[in-house]
């Protein structure tokens, strides 16, 4: 399951989507999210889904990654689906009535609609990190938030923290997988037992993971200090963000 989590990973490529200005990709991704939440019918959702399908085809990203990005959040999707299915009541007679369980047509419609919306949301947001390097993402966020510098807002520091947090997701996932394998090799039962036993089995994973995260953060801070990093004041960039005709199209 942990190996299937692709959030925050970057897959290098030379497609037109990879070459787009990262600022435009962030703005378009936000517009895509707004479009999803403003959609009031299935035609709008299908239009958004077809748009994202075309973008994936243009990016050259394997469709297997779509299923990998959805697999870890399937419990959340199912939970949302069940909540809408059982707690949305409509007019008229229920379609199903078994004791305290009643299912209306409106509940089924809302459940399917919300499930499709969440799936399209995750798929669309994942494409941003798939096709944009962490450095380009940091520069884009800083440039887009640059007007806030006039209000003495720490734009550079905020962009740096967001990118580091995003970049460390795959690293922490890999570290968690190693810790789980090491604990199983030492005879720790992480799969069997009752619910409380499974909760207690999480402790041998959380503590080493927390220690490892703190150690990595300390090493990163030391490495940044050794490279004379002192924040964004007066810093220049090796790669300047430049927009072209393809970005506006």
PDB file of C-alpha atoms in Angstrom:
ATOM      1  CA  UNK A   1       0.000   0.000   0.000  1.00  0.00           C
ATOM      2  CA  UNK A   2       2.780   2.440   0.922  1.00  0.00           C
ATOM      3  CA  UNK A   3       4.581   1.881  -2.365  1.00  0.00           C
ATOM      4  CA  UNK A   4       1.412   2.877  -4.212  1.00  0.00           C
ATOM      5  CA  UNK A   5       1.393   6.394  -2.724  1.00  0.00           C
ATOM      6  CA  UNK A   6       2.629   8.752  -5.437  1.00  0.00           C
ATOM      7  CA  UNK A   7       1.702  12.089  -3.837  1.00  0.00           C
ATOM      8  CA  UNK A   8       4.538  14.586  -4.107  1.00  0.00           C
ATOM      9  CA  UNK A   9       6.576  12.562  -6.601  1.00  0.00           C
ATOM     10  CA  UNK A  10       7.997  14.089  -9.762  1.00  0.00           C
ATOM     11  CA  UNK A  11       8.356  12.061 -12.952  1.00  0.00           C
ATOM     12  CA  UNK A  12      10.765  13.781 -15.370  1.00  0.00           C
ATOM     13  CA  UNK A  13       9.712  14.069 -18.993  1.00  0.00           C
ATOM     14  CA  UNK A  14       9.906  16.232 -22.075  1.00  0.00           C
ATOM     15  CA  UNK A  15       6.213  16.539 -22.904  1.00  0.00           C
ATOM     16  CA  UNK A  16       4.483  19.844 -23.587  1.00  0.00           C
ATOM     17  CA  UNK A  17       2.933  19.665 -20.106  1.00  0.00           C
ATOM     18  CA  UNK A  18       6.348  19.214 -18.480  1.00  0.00           C
ATOM     19  CA  UNK A  19       7.702  22.208 -20.403  1.00  0.00           C
ATOM     20  CA  UNK A  20       4.863  24.555 -19.465  1.00  0.00           C
ATOM     21  CA  UNK A  21       5.569  27.445 -17.115  1.00  0.00           C
ATOM     22  CA  UNK A  22       4.946  26.152 -13.591  1.00  0.00           C
ATOM     23  CA  UNK A  23       3.063  29.362 -12.706  1.00  0.00           C
ATOM     24  CA  UNK A  24       0.510  28.656 -15.412  1.00  0.00           C
ATOM     25  CA  UNK A  25       0.158  25.053 -14.238  1.00  0.00           C
ATOM     26  CA  UNK A  26      -0.620  26.156 -10.686  1.00  0.00           C
ATOM     27  CA  UNK A  27      -3.183  28.730 -11.846  1.00  0.00           C
ATOM     28  CA  UNK A  28      -4.814  26.229 -14.210  1.00  0.00           C
ATOM     29  CA  UNK A  29      -4.903  23.595 -11.472  1.00  0.00           C
ATOM     30  CA  UNK A  30      -6.669  26.038  -9.144  1.00  0.00           C
ATOM     31  CA  UNK A  31      -9.107  26.895 -11.939  1.00  0.00           C
ATOM     32  CA  UNK A  32      -9.722  23.170 -12.453  1.00  0.00           C
ATOM     33  CA  UNK A  33     -10.526  22.713  -8.744  1.00  0.00           C
ATOM     34  CA  UNK A  34     -12.902  25.689  -8.823  1.00  0.00           C
ATOM     35  CA  UNK A  35     -14.580  24.230 -11.898  1.00  0.00           C
ATOM     36  CA  UNK A  36     -15.091  20.908 -10.105  1.00  0.00           C
ATOM     37  CA  UNK A  37     -16.720  22.520  -7.071  1.00  0.00           C
ATOM     38  CA  UNK A  38     -18.899  24.774  -9.207  1.00  0.00           C
ATOM     39  CA  UNK A  39     -20.113  21.847 -11.301  1.00  0.00           C
ATOM     40  CA  UNK A  40     -23.782  21.226 -10.634  1.00  0.00           C
ATOM     41  CA  UNK A  41     -24.467  18.335 -12.994  1.00  0.00           C
ATOM     42  CA  UNK A  42     -22.807  15.315 -14.527  1.00  0.00           C
ATOM     43  CA  UNK A  43     -22.181  17.073 -17.852  1.00  0.00           C
ATOM     44  CA  UNK A  44     -19.853  19.515 -16.097  1.00  0.00           C
ATOM     45  CA  UNK A  45     -18.039  16.718 -14.270  1.00  0.00           C
ATOM     46  CA  UNK A  46     -17.648  14.655 -17.437  1.00  0.00           C
ATOM     47  CA  UNK A  47     -16.267  17.727 -19.222  1.00  0.00           C
ATOM     48  CA  UNK A  48     -13.697  18.190 -16.444  1.00  0.00           C
ATOM     49  CA  UNK A  49     -12.821  14.484 -16.582  1.00  0.00           C
ATOM     50  CA  UNK A  50     -12.320  14.553 -20.360  1.00  0.00           C
ATOM     51  CA  UNK A  51     -10.165  17.665 -20.035  1.00  0.00           C
ATOM     52  CA  UNK A  52      -7.934  15.981 -17.466  1.00  0.00           C
ATOM     53  CA  UNK A  53      -7.784  12.795 -19.570  1.00  0.00           C
ATOM     54  CA  UNK A  54      -6.483  14.792 -22.543  1.00  0.00           C
ATOM     55  CA  UNK A  55      -3.898  16.525 -20.339  1.00  0.00           C
ATOM     56  CA  UNK A  56      -2.666  13.155 -19.015  1.00  0.00           C
ATOM     57  CA  UNK A  57      -2.327  11.874 -22.573  1.00  0.00           C
ATOM     58  CA  UNK A  58      -0.354  14.984 -23.538  1.00  0.00           C
ATOM     59  CA  UNK A  59       1.922  14.650 -20.499  1.00  0.00           C
ATOM     60  CA  UNK A  60       2.902  11.051 -21.236  1.00  0.00           C
ATOM     61  CA  UNK A  61       2.181  10.049 -17.629  1.00  0.00           C
ATOM     62  CA  UNK A  62       1.151   6.394 -17.360  1.00  0.00           C
ATOM     63  CA  UNK A  63      -2.496   5.790 -16.505  1.00  0.00           C
ATOM     64  CA  UNK A  64      -1.312   3.292 -13.892  1.00  0.00           C
ATOM     65  CA  UNK A  65      -0.283   6.262 -11.761  1.00  0.00           C
ATOM     66  CA  UNK A  66      -3.912   7.416 -11.686  1.00  0.00           C
ATOM     67  CA  UNK A  67      -4.952   4.206  -9.955  1.00  0.00           C
ATOM     68  CA  UNK A  68      -1.916   4.369  -7.681  1.00  0.00           C
ATOM     69  CA  UNK A  69      -2.817   7.900  -6.604  1.00  0.00           C
ATOM     70  CA  UNK A  70      -6.400   6.803  -5.839  1.00  0.00           C
ATOM     71  CA  UNK A  71      -5.635   3.516  -4.068  1.00  0.00           C
ATOM     72  CA  UNK A  72      -4.405   4.981  -0.744  1.00  0.00           C
ATOM     73  CA  UNK A  73      -7.460   7.259  -0.389  1.00  0.00           C
ATOM     74  CA  UNK A  74     -10.047   4.631  -1.335  1.00  0.00           C
ATOM     75  CA  UNK A  75     -11.157   4.277   2.341  1.00  0.00           C
ATOM     76  CA  UNK A  76     -11.905   8.033   2.453  1.00  0.00           C
ATOM     77  CA  UNK A  77     -13.778   7.842  -0.843  1.00  0.00           C
ATOM     78  CA  UNK A  78     -15.837   4.866   0.335  1.00  0.00           C
ATOM     79  CA  UNK A  79     -16.570   6.545   3.673  1.00  0.00           C
ATOM     80  CA  UNK A  80     -17.800   9.686   1.897  1.00  0.00           C
ATOM     81  CA  UNK A  81     -19.885   7.566  -0.452  1.00  0.00           C
ATOM     82  CA  UNK A  82     -21.542   5.671   2.399  1.00  0.00           C
ATOM     83  CA  UNK A  83     -22.271   8.850   4.377  1.00  0.00           C
ATOM     84  CA  UNK A  84     -24.023  10.466   1.426  1.00  0.00           C
ATOM     85  CA  UNK A  85     -25.834   7.240   0.589  1.00  0.00           C
ATOM     86  CA  UNK A  86     -27.374   6.706   4.018  1.00  0.00           C
ATOM     87  CA  UNK A  87     -27.814  10.252   5.320  1.00  0.00           C
ATOM     88  CA  UNK A  88     -29.203  12.062   2.271  1.00  0.00           C
ATOM     89  CA  UNK A  89     -32.999  11.915   2.332  1.00  0.00           C
ATOM     90  CA  UNK A  90     -35.246  12.958  -0.484  1.00  0.00           C
ATOM     91  CA  UNK A  91     -38.862  13.328  -1.324  1.00  0.00           C
ATOM     92  CA  UNK A  92     -41.046  10.349  -2.031  1.00  0.00           C
ATOM     93  CA  UNK A  93     -40.682   6.736  -0.997  1.00  0.00           C
ATOM     94  CA  UNK A  94     -37.217   5.272  -0.326  1.00  0.00           C
ATOM     95  CA  UNK A  95     -35.773   2.810  -2.807  1.00  0.00           C
ATOM     96  CA  UNK A  96     -34.481   0.546  -0.032  1.00  0.00           C
ATOM     97  CA  UNK A  97     -35.755   0.241   3.532  1.00  0.00           C
ATOM     98  CA  UNK A  98     -34.223  -2.356   5.833  1.00  0.00           C
ATOM     99  CA  UNK A  99     -34.810  -1.527   9.483  1.00  0.00           C
ATOM    100  CA  UNK A 100     -33.091   1.786  10.232  1.00  0.00           C
ATOM    101  CA  UNK A 101     -31.390   1.826   6.821  1.00  0.00           C
ATOM    102  CA  UNK A 102     -33.197   3.874   4.199  1.00  0.00           C
ATOM    103  CA  UNK A 103     -31.782   4.716   0.788  1.00  0.00           C
ATOM    104  CA  UNK A 104     -33.349   7.346  -1.448  1.00  0.00           C
ATOM    105  CA  UNK A 105     -32.704   8.119  -5.097  1.00  0.00           C
ATOM    106  CA  UNK A 106     -31.293  11.508  -4.050  1.00  0.00           C
ATOM    107  CA  UNK A 107     -28.837   9.752  -1.747  1.00  0.00           C
ATOM    108  CA  UNK A 108     -27.552   7.531  -4.542  1.00  0.00           C
ATOM    109  CA  UNK A 109     -27.267  10.487  -6.903  1.00  0.00           C
ATOM    110  CA  UNK A 110     -25.403  12.627  -4.339  1.00  0.00           C
ATOM    111  CA  UNK A 111     -23.120   9.732  -3.392  1.00  0.00           C
ATOM    112  CA  UNK A 112     -22.090   9.032  -6.978  1.00  0.00           C
ATOM    113  CA  UNK A 113     -21.694  12.746  -7.745  1.00  0.00           C
ATOM    114  CA  UNK A 114     -19.452  13.407  -4.732  1.00  0.00           C
ATOM    115  CA  UNK A 115     -17.371  10.275  -5.384  1.00  0.00           C
ATOM    116  CA  UNK A 116     -16.703  11.276  -8.997  1.00  0.00           C
ATOM    117  CA  UNK A 117     -15.839  14.816  -7.879  1.00  0.00           C
ATOM    118  CA  UNK A 118     -13.303  13.609  -5.287  1.00  0.00           C
ATOM    119  CA  UNK A 119     -11.717  11.206  -7.787  1.00  0.00           C
ATOM    120  CA  UNK A 120     -11.322  13.932 -10.405  1.00  0.00           C
ATOM    121  CA  UNK A 121      -9.954  16.293  -7.737  1.00  0.00           C
ATOM    122  CA  UNK A 122      -7.215  13.877  -6.619  1.00  0.00           C
ATOM    123  CA  UNK A 123      -6.310  12.966 -10.196  1.00  0.00           C
ATOM    124  CA  UNK A 124      -6.060  16.616 -11.244  1.00  0.00           C
ATOM    125  CA  UNK A 125      -4.007  17.730  -8.249  1.00  0.00           C
ATOM    126  CA  UNK A 126      -1.625  14.776  -8.600  1.00  0.00           C
ATOM    127  CA  UNK A 127      -0.732  15.767 -12.160  1.00  0.00           C
ATOM    128  CA  UNK A 128       0.771  19.052 -10.909  1.00  0.00           C
ATOM    129  CA  UNK A 129       3.466  17.308  -8.871  1.00  0.00           C
ATOM    130  CA  UNK A 130       3.934  14.559 -11.486  1.00  0.00           C
ATOM    131  CA  UNK A 131       4.991  17.078 -14.146  1.00  0.00           C
ATOM    132  CA  UNK A 132       6.585  19.855 -12.048  1.00  0.00           C
ATOM    133  CA  UNK A 133       9.913  19.606 -10.240  1.00  0.00           C
ATOM    134  CA  UNK A 134      10.073  20.763  -6.600  1.00  0.00           C
ATOM    135  CA  UNK A 135      12.405  23.641  -7.524  1.00  0.00           C
ATOM    136  CA  UNK A 136      10.085  24.891 -10.267  1.00  0.00           C
ATOM    137  CA  UNK A 137       7.132  24.546  -7.902  1.00  0.00           C
ATOM    138  CA  UNK A 138       8.912  26.623  -5.253  1.00  0.00           C
ATOM    139  CA  UNK A 139       9.785  29.371  -7.735  1.00  0.00           C
ATOM    140  CA  UNK A 140       6.229  29.447  -9.095  1.00  0.00           C
ATOM    141  CA  UNK A 141       4.624  29.717  -5.656  1.00  0.00           C
ATOM    142  CA  UNK A 142       7.034  32.489  -4.689  1.00  0.00           C
ATOM    143  CA  UNK A 143       6.371  34.441  -7.879  1.00  0.00           C
ATOM    144  CA  UNK A 144       2.606  34.094  -7.598  1.00  0.00           C
ATOM    145  CA  UNK A 145       2.656  35.263  -3.978  1.00  0.00           C
ATOM    146  CA  UNK A 146       5.214  38.024  -4.568  1.00  0.00           C
ATOM    147  CA  UNK A 147       2.611  40.865  -4.256  1.00  0.00           C
ATOM    148  CA  UNK A 148       2.279  39.891  -0.584  1.00  0.00           C
ATOM    149  CA  UNK A 149       5.878  40.978   0.014  1.00  0.00           C
ATOM    150  CA  UNK A 150       4.633  44.556   0.180  1.00  0.00           C
ATOM    151  CA  UNK A 151       2.713  43.492   3.302  1.00  0.00           C
ATOM    152  CA  UNK A 152       5.949  42.038   4.765  1.00  0.00           C
ATOM    153  CA  UNK A 153       4.632  38.510   4.284  1.00  0.00           C
ATOM    154  CA  UNK A 154       7.423  35.860   4.299  1.00  0.00           C
ATOM    155  CA  UNK A 155       6.661  34.629   0.783  1.00  0.00           C
ATOM    156  CA  UNK A 156       9.985  32.907   0.138  1.00  0.00           C
ATOM    157  CA  UNK A 157       9.983  31.083   3.458  1.00  0.00           C
ATOM    158  CA  UNK A 158       6.377  29.943   2.952  1.00  0.00           C
ATOM    159  CA  UNK A 159       7.119  28.630  -0.542  1.00  0.00           C
ATOM    160  CA  UNK A 160      10.218  26.867   0.723  1.00  0.00           C
ATOM    161  CA  UNK A 161       8.350  25.186   3.590  1.00  0.00           C
ATOM    162  CA  UNK A 162       5.511  24.044   1.332  1.00  0.00           C
ATOM    163  CA  UNK A 163       7.903  22.546  -1.185  1.00  0.00           C
ATOM    164  CA  UNK A 164      10.048  20.821   1.436  1.00  0.00           C
ATOM    165  CA  UNK A 165       6.939  19.315   3.034  1.00  0.00           C
ATOM    166  CA  UNK A 166       5.734  18.107  -0.363  1.00  0.00           C
ATOM    167  CA  UNK A 167       9.139  16.762  -1.299  1.00  0.00           C
ATOM    168  CA  UNK A 168       9.519  14.821   1.946  1.00  0.00           C
ATOM    169  CA  UNK A 169       6.256  12.881   1.528  1.00  0.00           C
ATOM    170  CA  UNK A 170       7.834  10.187  -0.718  1.00  0.00           C
ATOM    171  CA  UNK A 171      10.911  10.106   1.524  1.00  0.00           C
ATOM    172  CA  UNK A 172       8.846   9.520   4.679  1.00  0.00           C
ATOM    173  CA  UNK A 173       6.754   6.900   2.901  1.00  0.00           C
ATOM    174  CA  UNK A 174       9.908   5.031   1.894  1.00  0.00           C
ATOM    175  CA  UNK A 175      11.256   5.345   5.449  1.00  0.00           C
ATOM    176  CA  UNK A 176       7.979   3.993   6.873  1.00  0.00           C
ATOM    177  CA  UNK A 177       8.150   0.995   4.549  1.00  0.00           C
ATOM    178  CA  UNK A 178      11.706   0.260   5.696  1.00  0.00           C
ATOM    179  CA  UNK A 179      10.714   0.526   9.378  1.00  0.00           C
ATOM    180  CA  UNK A 180       7.755  -1.822   8.873  1.00  0.00           C
ATOM    181  CA  UNK A 181       9.989  -4.392   7.152  1.00  0.00           C
ATOM    182  CA  UNK A 182      12.604  -4.089   9.916  1.00  0.00           C
ATOM    183  CA  UNK A 183      10.005  -4.517  12.688  1.00  0.00           C
ATOM    184  CA  UNK A 184       8.493  -7.559  10.967  1.00  0.00           C
ATOM    185  CA  UNK A 185      11.981  -9.055  10.676  1.00  0.00           C
ATOM    186  CA  UNK A 186      12.284  -8.632  14.461  1.00  0.00           C
ATOM    187  CA  UNK A 187       9.076 -10.595  15.002  1.00  0.00           C
ATOM    188  CA  UNK A 188       6.628  -7.736  15.557  1.00  0.00           C
ATOM    189  CA  UNK A 189       3.117  -8.758  14.509  1.00  0.00           C
ATOM    190  CA  UNK A 190       1.664  -5.774  12.656  1.00  0.00           C
ATOM    191  CA  UNK A 191      -1.189  -7.512  10.850  1.00  0.00           C
ATOM    192  CA  UNK A 192      -2.852  -9.914  13.260  1.00  0.00           C
ATOM    193  CA  UNK A 193      -4.671  -9.479  16.558  1.00  0.00           C
ATOM    194  CA  UNK A 194      -7.610  -7.397  17.645  1.00  0.00           C
ATOM    195  CA  UNK A 195      -8.162  -3.693  17.068  1.00  0.00           C
ATOM    196  CA  UNK A 196      -6.287  -2.619  20.219  1.00  0.00           C
ATOM    197  CA  UNK A 197      -3.388  -4.909  19.285  1.00  0.00           C
ATOM    198  CA  UNK A 198      -3.163  -3.228  15.880  1.00  0.00           C
ATOM    199  CA  UNK A 199      -3.214   0.195  17.537  1.00  0.00           C
ATOM    200  CA  UNK A 200      -0.391  -0.829  19.890  1.00  0.00           C
ATOM    201  CA  UNK A 201       1.560  -2.224  16.936  1.00  0.00           C
ATOM    202  CA  UNK A 202       1.653   1.277  15.424  1.00  0.00           C
ATOM    203  CA  UNK A 203       3.887   2.534  18.281  1.00  0.00           C
ATOM    204  CA  UNK A 204       7.020   0.642  17.089  1.00  0.00           C
ATOM    205  CA  UNK A 205       6.522   2.354  13.725  1.00  0.00           C
ATOM    206  CA  UNK A 206       5.628   5.896  14.796  1.00  0.00           C
ATOM    207  CA  UNK A 207       8.507   6.403  17.252  1.00  0.00           C
ATOM    208  CA  UNK A 208      11.357   5.417  14.846  1.00  0.00           C
ATOM    209  CA  UNK A 209       9.640   7.371  12.066  1.00  0.00           C
ATOM    210  CA  UNK A 210       9.441  10.484  14.256  1.00  0.00           C
ATOM    211  CA  UNK A 211      13.121  10.147  15.237  1.00  0.00           C
ATOM    212  CA  UNK A 212      14.080   9.659  11.588  1.00  0.00           C
ATOM    213  CA  UNK A 213      12.050  12.710  10.494  1.00  0.00           C
ATOM    214  CA  UNK A 214      13.709  14.908  13.128  1.00  0.00           C
ATOM    215  CA  UNK A 215      17.148  13.635  12.117  1.00  0.00           C
ATOM    216  CA  UNK A 216      16.464  14.302   8.436  1.00  0.00           C
ATOM    217  CA  UNK A 217      15.199  17.795   9.251  1.00  0.00           C
ATOM    218  CA  UNK A 218      18.369  18.509  11.232  1.00  0.00           C
ATOM    219  CA  UNK A 219      20.566  17.221   8.383  1.00  0.00           C
ATOM    220  CA  UNK A 220      18.638  19.355   5.886  1.00  0.00           C
ATOM    221  CA  UNK A 221      19.050  22.458   8.058  1.00  0.00           C
ATOM    222  CA  UNK A 222      22.794  21.796   8.387  1.00  0.00           C
ATOM    223  CA  UNK A 223      23.136  21.303   4.630  1.00  0.00           C
ATOM    224  CA  UNK A 224      21.287  24.568   3.931  1.00  0.00           C
ATOM    225  CA  UNK A 225      23.503  26.460   6.388  1.00  0.00           C
ATOM    226  CA  UNK A 226      26.641  24.971   4.809  1.00  0.00           C
ATOM    227  CA  UNK A 227      25.434  26.350   1.478  1.00  0.00           C
ATOM    228  CA  UNK A 228      25.058  29.791   3.081  1.00  0.00           C
ATOM    229  CA  UNK A 229      21.274  29.806   2.867  1.00  0.00           C
ATOM    230  CA  UNK A 230      19.926  32.844   4.713  1.00  0.00           C
ATOM    231  CA  UNK A 231      16.414  33.172   3.305  1.00  0.00           C
ATOM    232  CA  UNK A 232      15.137  34.792   0.143  1.00  0.00           C
ATOM    233  CA  UNK A 233      16.588  38.267   0.595  1.00  0.00           C
ATOM    234  CA  UNK A 234      18.980  39.068  -2.247  1.00  0.00           C
ATOM    235  CA  UNK A 235      18.908  35.558  -3.702  1.00  0.00           C
ATOM    236  CA  UNK A 236      19.093  35.001  -7.457  1.00  0.00           C
ATOM    237  CA  UNK A 237      17.846  32.024  -9.440  1.00  0.00           C
ATOM    238  CA  UNK A 238      19.805  29.880 -11.855  1.00  0.00           C
ATOM    239  CA  UNK A 239      16.673  29.162 -13.912  1.00  0.00           C
ATOM    240  CA  UNK A 240      14.344  32.044 -14.618  1.00  0.00           C
ATOM    241  CA  UNK A 241      10.671  31.377 -15.207  1.00  0.00           C
ATOM    242  CA  UNK A 242       9.734  32.381 -18.733  1.00  0.00           C
ATOM    243  CA  UNK A 243       6.311  32.081 -20.310  1.00  0.00           C
ATOM    244  CA  UNK A 244       5.693  31.519 -24.004  1.00  0.00           C
ATOM    245  CA  UNK A 245       2.890  31.139 -26.488  1.00  0.00           C
ATOM    246  CA  UNK A 246       2.215  27.524 -25.439  1.00  0.00           C
ATOM    247  CA  UNK A 247       1.533  28.666 -21.860  1.00  0.00           C
ATOM    248  CA  UNK A 248      -1.106  31.166 -22.917  1.00  0.00           C
ATOM    249  CA  UNK A 249      -2.709  28.706 -25.317  1.00  0.00           C
TER     250      UNK A 249
END
